[in-house]
Amino acid sequence: MSAQHATHANGAHDAHGHDDHHHDAGPHSTFSGYMTGFVLSIILTAIPFWLVMAKVIADRNTAVLVLGGFAVVQILVHMVFFLHMNGKIEGGWTLLSTIFTVVFVAIAIAGTLWVMFHMNANMMPEHPTPTPPTHEAPGHSTP
């Protein structure tokens, strides 16, 4: 076996002799990157807190949608700035597996909510309860 084949066999170097271990290490975040994530997290927590405490949004459904939107954005901020998830790490498999997990959980939650919401309509309908007949004793007449 030649030296080049031995290099390929152990998987440490590519065809050009470059070390392959540093490509999947992911981005090394800087202090400014962590501070950006931290400041965004504080903002994305303070705004919904203010919206609820000041009762800015009167409609409950609108409030739930707005607060849910802030929650999703904050999850994305945490994933990007603190978990360093992007399409480059591990050849994109980390991001792909995260997307699959999110889709799977969304389908499971949506299906569960759909079943629970329609459960009452899909259950057996209630039968009207008949009124018990009044029994009169024989020989006694009512005036």
CSV table of C-alpha atoms in Angstrom, one decimal:
chain,number,residue,atom,x,y,z
A,1,MET,CA,0.0,0.0,0.0
A,2,SER,CA,1.4,3.4,-0.9
A,3,ALA,CA,1.7,6.4,1.5
A,4,GLN,CA,-1.2,8.1,-0.3
A,5,HIS,CA,-3.4,5.1,0.1
A,6,ALA,CA,-2.4,4.8,3.7
A,7,THR,CA,-3.4,8.4,4.3
A,8,HIS,CA,-6.8,7.8,2.8
A,9,ALA,CA,-7.3,4.6,4.8
A,10,ASN,CA,-7.0,6.3,8.1
A,11,GLY,CA,-9.3,9.1,7.0
A,12,ALA,CA,-7.3,11.9,8.7
A,13,HIS,CA,-6.3,13.7,5.5
A,14,ASP,CA,-7.9,14.3,2.1
A,15,ALA,CA,-6.2,14.0,-1.3
A,16,HIS,CA,-4.3,17.2,-0.9
A,17,GLY,CA,-2.9,16.2,2.5
A,18,HIS,CA,-5.1,18.7,4.4
A,19,ASP,CA,-6.3,17.8,7.9
A,20,ASP,CA,-10.0,17.0,7.7
A,21,HIS,CA,-10.8,17.4,11.4
A,22,HIS,CA,-11.2,21.2,11.5
A,23,HIS,CA,-14.0,21.4,8.9
A,24,ASP,CA,-16.7,19.9,11.0
A,25,ALA,CA,-15.7,21.7,14.2
A,26,GLY,CA,-18.2,24.4,13.5
A,27,PRO,CA,-17.9,28.1,13.9
A,28,HIS,CA,-16.0,29.3,16.9
A,29,SER,CA,-18.1,32.1,18.3
A,30,THR,CA,-16.6,35.3,19.6
A,31,PHE,CA,-17.5,37.3,22.6
A,32,SER,CA,-19.5,39.7,20.3
A,33,GLY,CA,-21.4,36.8,18.9
A,34,TYR,CA,-22.4,35.6,22.4
A,35,MET,CA,-23.3,39.2,23.4
A,36,THR,CA,-25.4,39.7,20.3
A,37,GLY,CA,-27.4,36.5,21.2
A,38,PHE,CA,-27.7,37.6,24.8
A,39,VAL,CA,-29.0,41.0,23.9
A,40,LEU,CA,-31.5,39.6,21.4
A,41,SER,CA,-32.6,37.1,24.0
A,42,ILE,CA,-33.2,39.9,26.5
A,43,ILE,CA,-35.1,42.0,24.0
A,44,LEU,CA,-37.2,38.9,22.9
A,45,THR,CA,-38.1,38.3,26.6
A,46,ALA,CA,-38.7,41.9,27.6
A,47,ILE,CA,-41.1,42.8,24.7
A,48,PRO,CA,-43.6,39.9,25.3
A,49,PHE,CA,-43.4,40.6,29.1
A,50,TRP,CA,-44.3,44.2,28.5
A,51,LEU,CA,-47.1,43.3,26.1
A,52,VAL,CA,-48.7,41.1,28.7
A,53,MET,CA,-48.1,43.3,31.8
A,54,ALA,CA,-49.3,46.4,30.1
A,55,LYS,CA,-52.3,44.6,28.5
A,56,VAL,CA,-51.4,46.0,25.1
A,57,ILE,CA,-53.2,43.3,23.2
A,58,ALA,CA,-56.8,43.0,24.2
A,59,ASP,CA,-57.7,39.9,22.1
A,60,ARG,CA,-56.5,36.7,23.6
A,61,ASN,CA,-56.1,34.8,20.3
A,62,THR,CA,-54.0,37.7,18.9
A,63,ALA,CA,-51.9,37.7,22.1
A,64,VAL,CA,-51.2,34.0,21.9
A,65,LEU,CA,-50.1,34.3,18.3
A,66,VAL,CA,-47.9,37.3,18.9
A,67,LEU,CA,-46.3,35.7,22.0
A,68,GLY,CA,-45.9,32.4,20.1
A,69,GLY,CA,-44.1,34.3,17.3
A,70,PHE,CA,-41.7,35.9,19.8
A,71,ALA,CA,-41.1,32.4,21.3
A,72,VAL,CA,-40.2,30.9,17.9
A,73,VAL,CA,-37.9,33.8,17.1
A,74,GLN,CA,-36.2,33.4,20.5
A,75,ILE,CA,-35.7,29.6,19.9
A,76,LEU,CA,-34.1,30.5,16.5
A,77,VAL,CA,-31.8,33.0,18.2
A,78,HIS,CA,-30.7,30.4,20.8
A,79,MET,CA,-30.1,27.8,18.1
A,80,VAL,CA,-28.0,30.2,15.9
A,81,PHE,CA,-26.0,32.1,18.6
A,82,PHE,CA,-25.6,29.6,21.4
A,83,LEU,CA,-26.0,26.2,19.8
A,84,HIS,CA,-24.2,27.4,16.6
A,85,MET,CA,-26.5,25.5,14.3
A,86,ASN,CA,-26.2,26.2,10.6
A,87,GLY,CA,-26.0,24.3,7.4
A,88,LYS,CA,-22.2,24.0,7.5
A,89,ILE,CA,-21.7,21.9,10.7
A,90,GLU,CA,-21.4,18.2,10.1
A,91,GLY,CA,-22.3,18.6,6.4
A,92,GLY,CA,-25.7,20.0,7.3
A,93,TRP,CA,-26.9,16.9,9.1
A,94,THR,CA,-27.4,18.7,12.4
A,95,LEU,CA,-29.6,21.2,10.8
A,96,LEU,CA,-31.4,18.6,8.7
A,97,SER,CA,-32.1,16.4,11.8
A,98,THR,CA,-33.3,19.5,13.7
A,99,ILE,CA,-35.7,20.3,10.9
A,100,PHE,CA,-37.0,16.7,10.8
A,101,THR,CA,-37.5,16.8,14.6
A,102,VAL,CA,-39.4,20.1,14.4
A,103,VAL,CA,-41.6,18.8,11.6
A,104,PHE,CA,-42.3,15.5,13.4
A,105,VAL,CA,-43.1,17.3,16.7
A,106,ALA,CA,-45.4,19.8,14.9
A,107,ILE,CA,-47.3,16.9,13.2
A,108,ALA,CA,-47.6,15.1,16.5
A,109,ILE,CA,-48.9,18.2,18.3
A,110,ALA,CA,-51.3,19.2,15.5
A,111,GLY,CA,-52.7,15.6,15.3
A,112,THR,CA,-53.1,15.5,19.1
A,113,LEU,CA,-54.9,18.8,19.1
A,114,TRP,CA,-57.1,17.9,16.2
A,115,VAL,CA,-58.2,14.6,17.8
A,116,MET,CA,-58.8,16.3,21.2
A,117,PHE,CA,-60.8,19.1,19.5
A,118,HIS,CA,-63.0,16.8,17.5
A,119,MET,CA,-63.3,14.1,20.2
A,120,ASN,CA,-66.6,15.5,21.5
A,121,ALA,CA,-68.2,15.4,18.0
A,122,ASN,CA,-66.8,11.9,17.3
A,123,MET,CA,-68.1,10.4,20.6
A,124,MET,CA,-71.5,8.7,20.7
A,125,PRO,CA,-74.3,11.2,20.8
A,126,GLU,CA,-76.2,11.6,24.0
A,127,HIS,CA,-79.5,9.9,24.1
A,128,PRO,CA,-82.3,11.8,25.7
A,129,THR,CA,-83.2,10.3,29.1
A,130,PRO,CA,-86.8,9.3,29.3
A,131,THR,CA,-88.8,10.5,32.2
A,132,PRO,CA,-89.7,7.8,34.6
A,133,PRO,CA,-93.4,6.8,34.3
A,134,THR,CA,-95.6,7.7,37.2
A,135,HIS,CA,-97.1,4.6,38.7
A,136,GLU,CA,-100.4,4.7,40.4
A,137,ALA,CA,-101.5,2.1,42.9
A,138,PRO,CA,-104.5,0.1,41.7
A,139,GLY,CA,-107.7,1.1,43.4
A,140,HIS,CA,-106.6,4.5,44.4
A,141,SER,CA,-107.9,7.3,42.3
A,142,THR,CA,-106.6,10.7,42.4
A,143,PRO,CA,-109.2,13.5,42.8
